Amino acid sequence: MLFYRKQNNSSMLIYHFSFYLVSFVGHMPLQRPSPSDVLKGFVNEAKNETGSINATPKTQQKKGIPIPPQVVMQPFTSKNISRINGKAKMKSDVDESEGFCDLKYGSYCIWREENREEMHDSMVKKLKDQLFVARAYFPSIVKIPAQSKLSGEFKQNIQEVERVLSESTTDADLPPEIQKKSRRMEAVIARAKSVSLDCNNIDKKLRQIFDLTEDEANFHMKQSAFLYQLAVQTMPKSLHCLSMRLTVEYFRDHLFDKELSEKYSDPTLQHYVIFSNNVIASSVVINSTVVHAIDTVNQVFHVLTDWQNYYAMKHWFLRNTFRDAVVQVLNIEDPDSYGKATLSHLTLPVEFRVSFPSNDSAPAINNRTQYVSIFSHSHYLLPEIFKNLEKVVVLDDDVVVQQDLSALWSLNMGGKVTGAIEICSVKMDQLRSYLGDHSFQKHSCSWMSGLNVIDLARWRDLDISETYWKLVKEVSMKEGSALLATLLTFQDQIYALDRVWVLSGLGHDYGLDIEGIKKAAVLHYNGNMKPWLDLGIPKYKEYWKKFLNHEDQYLSECNVNR
């Protein structure tokens, strides 16, 4: 069972953030550390983000965070099939290297496989193979005095091919005379093979070169995984541009801020709450909800954000209308406005990556992965921020609404505090060995944030927030303490929503059924591959992008529409 928090960057990512982010936002790069230093930090400091650390080819085991014991959980299906990269395969056909990669680097390996490009540059590959063999023979040829002429030709050809490959990565980049160079290299290798040599020396050199090549490939794999995680956890340049432009324009334009306080606190209306620091993501959530609503005059949206994005959010929602719905932007970090109901910083829904075997006898490489999103600290301020409200619907900023949600307001939750989608493939008692000796109902299911109906009156009666903060203090030293505290706080207080309301997995699962996506009321892009990132899964992006205003000036200037 592997857990990690997606929203919290590791210390390594924070340390190297300034070196890589400058290239994203268009500034001159600083003096960067060497790639080996970066990757050394990546391997040794990334907690649980990459799962287990496998042994290197030389049987040397990397140091890292101990992995909690594996927990046997219910399979997604009863069939003896493993889904790798969205493609169903029988277990005997599973590529073990890809399985280990998935355990070590998580969704990066799925993304890499789906975006792999075929190599059509046969001449470049041929030159690399020739260079590989030439380097193996050259040291032995040099030691033979009678072969000084051959060793000179060897050296010259090796240097020429190395120079060509340093300047060319595809066949189209190769110089016109490359065929002659290749033939000369082939002839020199053939002559070297005809010379009587000690095969042991050649074998040792070949093995040495192979080990170096394997180490180089491993280095590039780690480097790619590091850059993938960096791209996942940092704001894209286009969204950074949009936020900065909107902030500047807010203070320049002085748009009239229509404060509709009577609607903001009217308990008879339908109130939706969104925690977000992403202007365009929160806009898509609101737009998709309004577009599919039968009646919008009763809809009130509250966007809770931080100081950094507050003015950008204000300007965006002042200059954009959403039918008859109204939007209120709140700064959750402002102590003058909310007093105790503030935090030093906004916290977004926390995502945990949970890996578990598909059945009792399945090897670790067949582990299945799911991203479980839960409430953050900020969610427990809702009863204080909205003192006059009795019921709200909380939407994560990585969801898209495809149907009218008004039926949620007539739900009878039977005295439960929150309505949520349950995940019965991850049950409480199956988490016991990881979460400790706390008392859970044996067969109760875990649940997801994304779409949650919250009875604030019941929340206040049971003092849910106080219970949560006490549990956070008790389990603060445990790995996955936020998950543990949340599950304990809401035990017996979850009303299970019908699964037709939400389809999850669009941020990590390539194998979702398209028909199921079209029928779902809400699409949840939980996982690393958010739809506003270049790394987002292309075939799911269209469901998110169609709720963007493609004619908006700022989106065009900041290249958000692509």
Coordinates of C-alpha atoms in Angstrom, one line a residue:
M1 CA 0.0 0.0 0.0
L2 CA 1.7 3.2 -1.1
F3 CA 0.4 6.6 -0.1
Y4 CA 1.6 10.1 -1.1
R5 CA 0.2 13.6 -1.0
K6 CA 0.0 15.1 -4.4
Q7 CA -0.6 18.7 -3.3
N8 CA 2.5 18.9 -1.1
N9 CA 5.8 19.3 -3.0
S10 CA 8.8 17.4 -1.7
S11 CA 11.8 19.3 -0.3
M12 CA 13.8 18.3 -3.4
L13 CA 11.2 19.9 -5.7
I14 CA 11.1 23.1 -3.7
Y15 CA 14.9 23.3 -3.6
H16 CA 15.3 22.9 -7.3
F17 CA 12.1 24.8 -8.2
S18 CA 13.8 28.1 -8.9
F19 CA 16.3 26.5 -11.3
Y20 CA 13.6 25.0 -13.6
L21 CA 10.6 27.3 -13.2
V22 CA 12.5 30.2 -14.7
S23 CA 12.6 28.5 -18.0
F24 CA 8.8 28.0 -17.8
V25 CA 8.0 31.7 -17.1
G26 CA 10.4 33.1 -19.6
H27 CA 13.2 34.5 -17.4
M28 CA 16.9 33.9 -17.9
P29 CA 18.0 30.7 -16.2
L30 CA 20.1 30.7 -13.1
Q31 CA 23.2 28.6 -12.7
R32 CA 21.8 25.1 -12.4
P33 CA 23.1 22.1 -10.5
S34 CA 24.5 19.3 -12.5
P35 CA 21.9 16.6 -13.6
S36 CA 23.6 14.0 -11.4
D37 CA 23.2 16.2 -8.3
V38 CA 19.5 16.9 -9.2
L39 CA 18.8 13.2 -9.6
K40 CA 20.7 12.2 -6.5
G41 CA 18.4 14.5 -4.6
F42 CA 15.4 13.1 -6.5
V43 CA 16.2 9.5 -5.6
N44 CA 17.1 10.1 -2.0
E45 CA 14.5 12.7 -0.9
A46 CA 11.3 12.0 -2.8
K47 CA 9.0 10.5 -0.2
N48 CA 6.6 7.8 -1.4
E49 CA 6.1 9.8 -4.6
T50 CA 7.9 7.2 -6.6
G51 CA 6.8 4.2 -4.7
S52 CA 9.4 1.6 -3.9
I53 CA 13.0 2.0 -5.0
N54 CA 14.1 -1.1 -6.9
A55 CA 17.6 -2.5 -6.9
T56 CA 20.1 -1.2 -9.4
P57 CA 21.6 -3.6 -12.0
K58 CA 24.6 -4.0 -9.8
T59 CA 22.5 -5.2 -6.9
Q60 CA 23.1 -2.1 -4.9
Q61 CA 20.0 -1.1 -3.0
K62 CA 19.1 2.6 -2.9
K63 CA 18.2 4.1 0.5
G64 CA 14.8 5.5 0.8
I65 CA 11.6 5.7 2.8
P66 CA 10.4 2.3 4.0
I67 CA 7.3 1.1 2.2
P68 CA 4.3 0.2 4.4
P69 CA 3.3 -3.5 4.3
Q70 CA 1.2 -4.5 1.3
V71 CA -2.5 -4.7 2.0
V72 CA -4.7 -7.1 0.1
M73 CA -7.7 -5.3 -1.3
Q74 CA -10.7 -6.1 -3.4
P75 CA -9.9 -6.3 -7.1
F76 CA -11.5 -3.9 -9.6
T77 CA -12.9 -6.9 -11.5
S78 CA -13.2 -10.6 -10.9
K79 CA -11.5 -11.5 -14.1
N80 CA -7.9 -12.6 -14.2
I81 CA -6.9 -9.6 -16.2
S82 CA -4.4 -6.9 -15.5
R83 CA -4.9 -3.5 -17.1
I84 CA -1.6 -1.9 -18.1
N85 CA -1.7 1.5 -19.6
G86 CA -5.3 1.2 -20.4
K87 CA -4.9 -2.0 -22.4
A88 CA -6.3 -5.3 -21.0
K89 CA -3.7 -8.1 -21.0
M90 CA -3.7 -11.6 -19.5
K91 CA -1.2 -11.8 -16.7
S92 CA 1.2 -14.0 -18.6
D93 CA 1.5 -11.2 -21.1
V94 CA 2.3 -8.4 -18.7
D95 CA 5.6 -6.6 -19.3
E96 CA 7.4 -6.9 -16.0
S97 CA 9.7 -3.9 -16.7
E98 CA 6.7 -1.7 -17.1
G99 CA 5.2 -3.1 -13.9
F100 CA 8.3 -2.2 -11.9
C101 CA 8.4 1.2 -13.6
D102 CA 4.8 1.9 -12.4
L103 CA 5.7 0.9 -8.9
K104 CA 8.8 3.1 -8.9
Y105 CA 7.6 6.2 -10.8
G106 CA 3.8 6.0 -10.7
S107 CA 1.7 7.6 -13.4
Y108 CA 4.8 8.9 -15.2
C109 CA 5.3 5.4 -16.7
I110 CA 1.8 5.3 -17.9
W111 CA 2.2 8.7 -19.5
R112 CA 5.5 7.7 -21.1
E113 CA 4.1 4.5 -22.6
E114 CA 1.0 6.3 -24.0
N115 CA 3.2 9.1 -25.5
R116 CA 6.0 6.9 -26.8
E117 CA 7.1 7.7 -30.4
E118 CA 8.4 5.1 -32.8
M119 CA 12.0 5.5 -33.8
H120 CA 12.2 5.6 -37.6
D121 CA 15.8 6.8 -37.7
S122 CA 17.5 3.6 -38.7
M123 CA 20.8 5.2 -39.7
V124 CA 21.3 6.9 -36.4
K125 CA 20.6 3.6 -34.6
K126 CA 23.0 1.8 -36.9
L127 CA 25.8 4.4 -36.2
K128 CA 25.2 4.0 -32.5
D129 CA 25.5 0.2 -32.8
Q130 CA 28.7 0.5 -34.8
L131 CA 30.2 2.9 -32.3
F132 CA 29.3 0.5 -29.5
V133 CA 31.2 -2.4 -31.2
A134 CA 34.1 -0.1 -32.2
R135 CA 34.7 1.0 -28.7
A136 CA 34.7 -2.6 -27.5
Y137 CA 37.5 -3.6 -30.0
F138 CA 39.6 -0.5 -30.0
P139 CA 41.4 -0.9 -26.6
S140 CA 42.6 -4.4 -27.7
I141 CA 43.7 -3.3 -31.1
V142 CA 45.7 -0.4 -29.7
K143 CA 47.8 -2.8 -27.5
I144 CA 49.1 -4.7 -30.7
P145 CA 52.1 -2.8 -32.1
A146 CA 51.7 -4.5 -35.5
Q147 CA 48.2 -3.0 -35.8
S148 CA 49.1 0.7 -35.4
K149 CA 47.6 1.6 -38.8
L150 CA 44.4 -0.1 -38.0
S151 CA 44.2 1.5 -34.5
G152 CA 44.8 4.9 -36.1
E153 CA 41.9 4.3 -38.5
F154 CA 39.8 3.0 -35.6
K155 CA 40.4 6.2 -33.6
Q156 CA 39.7 8.4 -36.6
N157 CA 36.4 6.7 -37.4
I158 CA 35.2 6.6 -33.8
Q159 CA 35.9 10.4 -33.5
E160 CA 34.0 11.1 -36.7
V161 CA 30.9 9.1 -35.7
E162 CA 31.0 10.6 -32.2
R163 CA 31.0 14.1 -33.7
V164 CA 28.2 13.3 -36.1
L165 CA 26.0 11.8 -33.3
S166 CA 26.7 14.8 -31.1
E167 CA 25.1 17.0 -33.8
S168 CA 22.4 14.7 -35.0
T169 CA 19.5 12.9 -33.4
T170 CA 17.5 11.9 -36.5
D171 CA 18.3 10.7 -39.9
A172 CA 17.3 14.1 -41.4
D173 CA 20.0 15.8 -39.4
L174 CA 22.8 13.6 -40.7
P175 CA 25.3 15.0 -43.2
P176 CA 25.1 13.8 -46.9
E177 CA 28.3 11.7 -46.7
I178 CA 27.2 9.7 -43.7
Q179 CA 26.8 6.5 -45.8
K180 CA 30.5 6.6 -46.7
K181 CA 31.4 7.1 -43.0
S182 CA 29.2 4.2 -42.0
R183 CA 30.8 1.9 -44.6
R184 CA 34.3 2.9 -43.5
M185 CA 33.4 2.1 -39.9
E186 CA 31.9 -1.2 -40.9
A187 CA 35.1 -2.1 -42.8
V188 CA 37.3 -1.2 -39.9
I189 CA 35.3 -3.3 -37.5
A190 CA 35.4 -6.2 -40.0
R191 CA 39.2 -6.0 -40.1
A192 CA 39.4 -5.8 -36.3
K193 CA 37.3 -9.0 -36.1
S194 CA 39.8 -10.8 -38.3
V195 CA 42.7 -10.0 -36.0
S196 CA 43.6 -12.6 -33.4
L197 CA 42.6 -11.1 -30.1
D198 CA 41.9 -12.2 -26.5
C199 CA 38.2 -12.7 -26.4
N200 CA 38.1 -12.2 -22.7
N201 CA 39.3 -8.6 -23.1
I202 CA 36.6 -7.9 -25.7
D203 CA 34.0 -9.5 -23.5
K204 CA 35.0 -7.4 -20.5
K205 CA 35.0 -4.2 -22.6
L206 CA 31.6 -5.1 -24.0
R207 CA 30.2 -5.7 -20.6
Q208 CA 31.8 -2.5 -19.3
I209 CA 30.2 -0.4 -22.1
F210 CA 26.9 -2.2 -21.6
D211 CA 26.9 -1.3 -17.9
L212 CA 27.7 2.3 -18.7
T213 CA 24.9 2.4 -21.3
E214 CA 22.5 0.8 -18.7
D215 CA 23.5 3.4 -16.1
E216 CA 23.0 6.2 -18.6
A217 CA 19.5 4.9 -19.5
N218 CA 18.7 4.6 -15.8
F219 CA 19.9 8.2 -15.3
H220 CA 17.7 9.5 -18.2
M221 CA 14.7 7.6 -16.8
K222 CA 15.1 9.2 -13.4
Q223 CA 15.7 12.6 -15.0
S224 CA 12.5 12.2 -17.1
A225 CA 10.5 11.1 -14.1
F226 CA 11.8 14.1 -12.1
L227 CA 10.9 16.6 -14.8
Y228 CA 7.5 14.9 -15.2
Q229 CA 6.8 15.4 -11.4
L230 CA 8.0 19.0 -11.7
A231 CA 5.6 19.6 -14.6
V232 CA 2.8 18.0 -12.6
Q233 CA 3.3 20.0 -9.5
T234 CA 4.1 23.5 -10.9
M235 CA 1.8 26.0 -12.6
P236 CA 2.1 26.0 -16.4
K237 CA 3.5 29.2 -17.9
S238 CA 0.2 30.0 -19.6
L239 CA -1.8 29.9 -16.4
H240 CA 0.9 31.9 -14.6
C241 CA 0.6 34.5 -17.4
L242 CA -3.2 34.6 -17.1
S243 CA -3.1 35.1 -13.3
M244 CA -0.6 37.9 -13.5
R245 CA -2.4 39.7 -16.3
L246 CA -5.8 39.5 -14.5
T247 CA -4.2 40.8 -11.3
V248 CA -2.7 43.8 -13.1
E249 CA -5.9 44.5 -14.9
Y250 CA -7.9 44.4 -11.6
F251 CA -6.1 47.4 -10.2
R252 CA -6.0 49.2 -13.6
D253 CA -9.7 48.9 -14.6
H254 CA -11.5 49.4 -11.3
L255 CA -14.5 47.4 -12.4
F256 CA -17.6 48.0 -10.3
D257 CA -17.7 45.2 -7.8
K258 CA -21.3 44.1 -7.4
E259 CA -21.5 42.7 -3.9
L260 CA -24.8 40.8 -3.7
S261 CA -24.5 40.0 0.0
E262 CA -28.2 39.2 0.3
K263 CA -27.7 36.3 -2.1
Y264 CA -24.3 35.2 -0.7
S265 CA -25.9 34.4 2.7
D266 CA -29.4 33.4 1.7
P267 CA -30.0 29.8 3.0
T268 CA -32.9 29.2 0.5
L269 CA -30.6 29.3 -2.5
Q270 CA -28.3 26.7 -3.9
H271 CA -24.7 27.3 -2.7
Y272 CA -21.7 25.7 -4.4
V273 CA -18.2 26.0 -2.8
I274 CA -15.0 25.6 -4.7
F275 CA -11.5 25.6 -3.2
S276 CA -9.0 26.7 -5.9
N277 CA -5.9 28.7 -6.7
N278 CA -6.5 28.1 -10.4
V279 CA -8.5 30.7 -12.2
I280 CA -9.3 28.7 -15.4
A281 CA -10.1 25.5 -13.5
S282 CA -12.6 27.1 -11.2
S283 CA -14.1 28.9 -14.1
V284 CA -14.7 25.6 -16.0
V285 CA -16.4 24.1 -12.9
I286 CA -18.8 27.0 -12.7
N287 CA -19.4 27.3 -16.4
S288 CA -20.1 23.6 -16.8
T289 CA -22.5 23.6 -13.8
V290 CA -24.4 26.6 -15.1
V291 CA -24.6 25.4 -18.7
H292 CA -26.4 22.2 -17.6
A293 CA -28.6 23.8 -14.9
I294 CA -32.3 24.0 -15.6
D295 CA -32.6 27.2 -13.5
T296 CA -29.6 29.4 -12.6
V297 CA -31.3 32.2 -10.7
N298 CA -31.0 30.4 -7.4
Q299 CA -27.3 29.4 -7.9
V300 CA -24.6 31.0 -5.8
F301 CA -20.9 30.0 -6.2
H302 CA -18.3 30.7 -3.6
V303 CA -14.7 30.5 -4.8
L304 CA -12.3 30.2 -1.8
T305 CA -8.8 31.1 -2.8
D306 CA -5.5 32.6 -1.4
W307 CA -3.9 36.1 -1.4
Q308 CA -1.8 35.4 -4.5
N309 CA -4.8 34.6 -6.7
Y310 CA -7.5 36.6 -5.0
Y311 CA -7.4 39.7 -7.3
A312 CA -7.0 37.6 -10.5
M313 CA -10.1 35.6 -9.4
K314 CA -12.0 38.8 -8.6
H315 CA -11.3 40.3 -12.0
W316 CA -12.1 37.2 -13.9
F317 CA -15.5 36.7 -12.3
L318 CA -16.3 40.4 -12.6
R319 CA -15.8 40.5 -16.3
N320 CA -17.4 37.1 -17.0
T321 CA -21.1 36.3 -16.4
F322 CA -22.6 32.8 -16.0
R323 CA -26.3 33.3 -16.9
D324 CA -28.2 34.3 -13.7
A325 CA -25.8 32.7 -11.3
V326 CA -23.7 34.9 -9.0
V327 CA -20.1 34.3 -8.0
Q328 CA -18.4 35.4 -4.8
V329 CA -14.6 35.2 -4.4
L330 CA -13.3 34.9 -0.9
N331 CA -9.7 35.1 0.4
I332 CA -9.4 32.3 3.0
E333 CA -6.1 33.8 4.2
D334 CA -7.6 37.2 5.2
P335 CA -7.8 37.3 9.0
D336 CA -9.6 40.6 9.0
S337 CA -12.6 39.1 7.2
Y338 CA -12.9 35.7 8.8
G339 CA -11.0 35.8 12.1
K340 CA -10.6 32.3 13.4
A341 CA -12.0 30.8 10.2
T342 CA -8.7 31.5 8.3
L343 CA -5.6 29.6 7.7
S344 CA -2.0 30.8 7.1
H345 CA -2.3 29.3 3.6
L346 CA -5.0 27.8 1.4
T347 CA -5.0 24.0 1.4
L348 CA -6.6 22.1 -1.6
P349 CA -8.1 18.6 -1.5
V350 CA -5.4 16.1 -0.8
E351 CA -4.8 13.2 -3.1
F352 CA -3.3 9.9 -2.1
R353 CA -2.0 7.3 -4.5
V354 CA -3.1 3.9 -3.3
S355 CA -1.6 0.8 -4.8
F356 CA -2.8 -2.7 -4.1
P357 CA -2.6 -6.2 -5.6
S358 CA -5.5 -7.3 -7.9
N359 CA -5.7 -10.6 -5.9
D360 CA -4.0 -12.6 -3.1
S361 CA -1.4 -14.3 -5.3
A362 CA -0.7 -11.5 -7.8
P363 CA 3.0 -10.3 -7.8
A364 CA 3.7 -6.7 -6.9
I365 CA 4.2 -5.7 -10.6
N366 CA 0.5 -6.3 -11.1
N367 CA -0.6 -3.9 -8.4
R368 CA -3.5 -1.6 -9.3
T369 CA -3.4 2.1 -8.6
Q370 CA -6.2 4.5 -7.6
Y371 CA -6.0 8.2 -6.5
V372 CA -8.2 8.9 -3.5
S373 CA -8.9 12.6 -2.9
I374 CA -10.0 13.7 0.6
F375 CA -10.9 17.0 2.4
S376 CA -8.0 19.4 3.3
H377 CA -7.7 21.5 6.4
S378 CA -9.6 24.3 4.6
H379 CA -12.8 22.2 4.3
Y380 CA -13.1 22.2 8.1
L381 CA -13.6 26.0 8.1
L382 CA -16.9 25.8 6.1
P383 CA -19.3 26.0 9.1
E384 CA -17.5 29.2 10.3
I385 CA -17.2 30.9 6.9
F386 CA -20.8 30.3 6.0
K387 CA -22.5 30.8 9.3
N388 CA -25.9 31.5 7.8
L389 CA -26.0 28.5 5.5
E390 CA -27.3 25.1 6.4
K391 CA -26.4 23.1 3.2
V392 CA -23.7 23.5 0.5
V393 CA -22.3 21.4 -2.3
V394 CA -18.6 21.3 -2.5
L395 CA -16.9 20.8 -5.9
D396 CA -13.2 20.2 -6.5
D397 CA -11.7 22.4 -9.1
D398 CA -10.7 19.3 -11.2
V399 CA -14.3 18.3 -12.0
V400 CA -16.5 19.0 -15.0
V401 CA -20.3 18.9 -14.6
Q402 CA -22.4 17.4 -17.4
Q403 CA -25.9 17.3 -16.0
D404 CA -28.2 19.4 -13.8
L405 CA -27.2 19.1 -10.1
S406 CA -30.4 20.5 -8.6
A407 CA -31.5 17.0 -7.5
L408 CA -28.7 17.1 -4.9
W409 CA -30.6 19.8 -2.9
S410 CA -33.6 17.5 -2.3
L411 CA -31.6 14.6 -1.0
N412 CA -32.6 13.1 2.3
M413 CA -29.3 12.1 3.8
G414 CA -30.9 10.6 7.0
G415 CA -28.9 12.7 9.4
K416 CA -25.5 12.0 7.8
V417 CA -23.1 14.9 7.6
T418 CA -21.9 14.6 4.0
G419 CA -22.9 12.8 0.8
A420 CA -20.0 11.4 -1.2
I421 CA -19.1 8.7 -3.6
E422 CA -17.9 5.6 -1.8
I423 CA -14.9 3.5 -3.0
C424 CA -15.6 0.0 -1.9
S425 CA -12.5 -1.4 -3.6
V426 CA -10.6 0.4 -0.7
K427 CA -12.2 -0.6 2.5
M428 CA -11.5 0.6 6.0
D429 CA -10.4 -2.8 7.6
Q430 CA -8.0 -3.3 4.6
L431 CA -6.3 -0.1 5.6
R432 CA -5.9 -1.2 9.2
S433 CA -2.3 -2.5 9.0
Y434 CA -1.3 0.8 7.6
L435 CA -3.5 3.2 9.6
G436 CA -3.0 1.6 13.0
D437 CA -5.2 0.2 15.7
H438 CA -8.1 2.6 15.4
S439 CA -11.6 1.1 15.4
F440 CA -13.2 1.0 11.9
Q441 CA -16.3 -0.7 10.9
K442 CA -15.1 -3.9 9.3
H443 CA -16.6 -3.6 5.8
S444 CA -17.2 0.1 5.5
C445 CA -15.9 1.8 2.3
S446 CA -13.6 4.8 1.9
W447 CA -15.0 7.8 0.1
M448 CA -13.9 10.5 -2.3
S449 CA -14.0 14.3 -2.4
G450 CA -14.9 15.9 -5.8
L451 CA -18.6 16.1 -5.4
N452 CA -19.9 16.4 -1.8
V453 CA -23.2 17.4 -0.3
I454 CA -22.6 18.9 3.2
D455 CA -25.2 19.4 5.8
L456 CA -23.6 22.3 7.7
A457 CA -26.3 22.3 10.4
R458 CA -25.6 18.6 11.3
W459 CA -21.9 19.4 11.0
R460 CA -22.2 22.0 13.7
D461 CA -24.3 19.8 15.9
L462 CA -21.7 17.0 15.9
D463 CA -18.8 19.5 16.1
I464 CA -17.1 17.7 13.2
S465 CA -14.3 20.4 12.9
E466 CA -13.3 20.1 16.5
T467 CA -13.2 16.3 16.2
Y468 CA -10.9 16.6 13.2
W469 CA -8.5 19.0 14.8
K470 CA -8.1 16.8 17.8
L471 CA -7.4 13.7 15.6
V472 CA -4.9 15.7 13.6
K473 CA -2.9 16.4 16.8
E474 CA -3.1 12.7 17.8
V475 CA -1.9 11.2 14.5
S476 CA 0.3 14.1 13.3
M477 CA 3.4 11.9 13.4
K478 CA 1.9 9.1 11.3
E479 CA 2.5 8.9 7.6
G480 CA -0.9 9.6 5.9
S481 CA -2.2 11.4 9.0
A482 CA -4.6 13.6 7.0
L483 CA -6.2 10.5 5.5
L484 CA -6.4 8.8 8.8
A485 CA -7.9 11.8 10.6
T486 CA -10.5 12.4 7.9
L487 CA -11.6 8.8 7.7
L488 CA -12.0 8.7 11.5
T489 CA -13.8 12.0 11.6
F490 CA -16.4 11.0 9.1
Q491 CA -16.9 7.4 10.2
D492 CA -20.6 6.6 10.2
Q493 CA -21.3 10.1 8.8
I494 CA -21.2 9.4 5.0
Y495 CA -24.3 9.2 2.9
A496 CA -23.4 7.1 -0.2
L497 CA -24.3 8.9 -3.4
D498 CA -25.3 6.9 -6.4
R499 CA -22.3 6.1 -8.4
V500 CA -23.9 7.5 -11.6
W501 CA -23.3 11.0 -10.1
V502 CA -19.5 10.9 -10.5
L503 CA -17.0 9.1 -12.8
S504 CA -13.4 9.3 -11.4
G505 CA -10.0 8.5 -12.8
L506 CA -9.8 10.9 -15.8
G507 CA -6.4 12.2 -14.4
H508 CA -4.7 8.8 -14.4
D509 CA -6.7 6.0 -16.0
Y510 CA -6.3 5.6 -19.8
G511 CA -8.9 2.8 -20.0
L512 CA -12.1 4.5 -19.0
D513 CA -15.2 3.7 -21.1
I514 CA -16.1 6.6 -23.4
E515 CA -19.8 5.8 -23.1
G516 CA -19.5 5.9 -19.3
I517 CA -17.8 9.2 -19.6
K518 CA -20.7 10.7 -21.7
K519 CA -23.4 9.4 -19.2
A520 CA -21.7 10.6 -16.0
A521 CA -23.2 13.6 -14.3
V522 CA -19.8 14.8 -13.1
L523 CA -16.3 13.9 -14.4
H524 CA -13.5 13.9 -11.8
Y525 CA -9.9 14.4 -13.1
N526 CA -8.3 12.9 -10.0
G527 CA -4.7 11.9 -10.5
N528 CA -1.6 13.6 -11.8
M529 CA -2.7 14.3 -15.3
K530 CA -4.9 17.3 -14.9
P531 CA -6.7 18.6 -18.0
W532 CA -5.1 22.0 -17.9
L533 CA -1.6 20.4 -18.1
D534 CA 0.3 19.5 -21.2
L535 CA 0.6 16.1 -19.5
G536 CA -3.2 15.7 -19.4
I537 CA -4.7 12.6 -21.1
P538 CA -5.6 13.9 -24.6
K539 CA -8.7 11.9 -25.2
Y540 CA -10.3 13.3 -21.9
K541 CA -9.2 16.9 -22.4
E542 CA -12.0 17.7 -24.9
Y543 CA -14.7 17.3 -22.1
W544 CA -12.9 20.0 -20.1
K545 CA -11.8 22.3 -22.9
K546 CA -15.2 22.8 -24.4
F547 CA -16.2 24.9 -21.3
L548 CA -13.4 27.5 -21.9
N549 CA -14.2 30.8 -23.6
H550 CA -12.0 30.4 -26.6
E551 CA -12.6 34.0 -27.7
D552 CA -11.4 35.5 -24.5
Q553 CA -8.6 38.0 -25.0
Y554 CA -6.5 37.0 -22.0
L555 CA -6.8 33.3 -22.8
S556 CA -5.6 34.0 -26.4
E557 CA -2.7 36.2 -25.3
C558 CA -1.5 33.7 -22.7
N559 CA -1.9 30.8 -25.0
V560 CA -4.4 29.0 -22.7
N561 CA -6.6 27.8 -25.6
R562 CA -4.2 25.4 -27.1

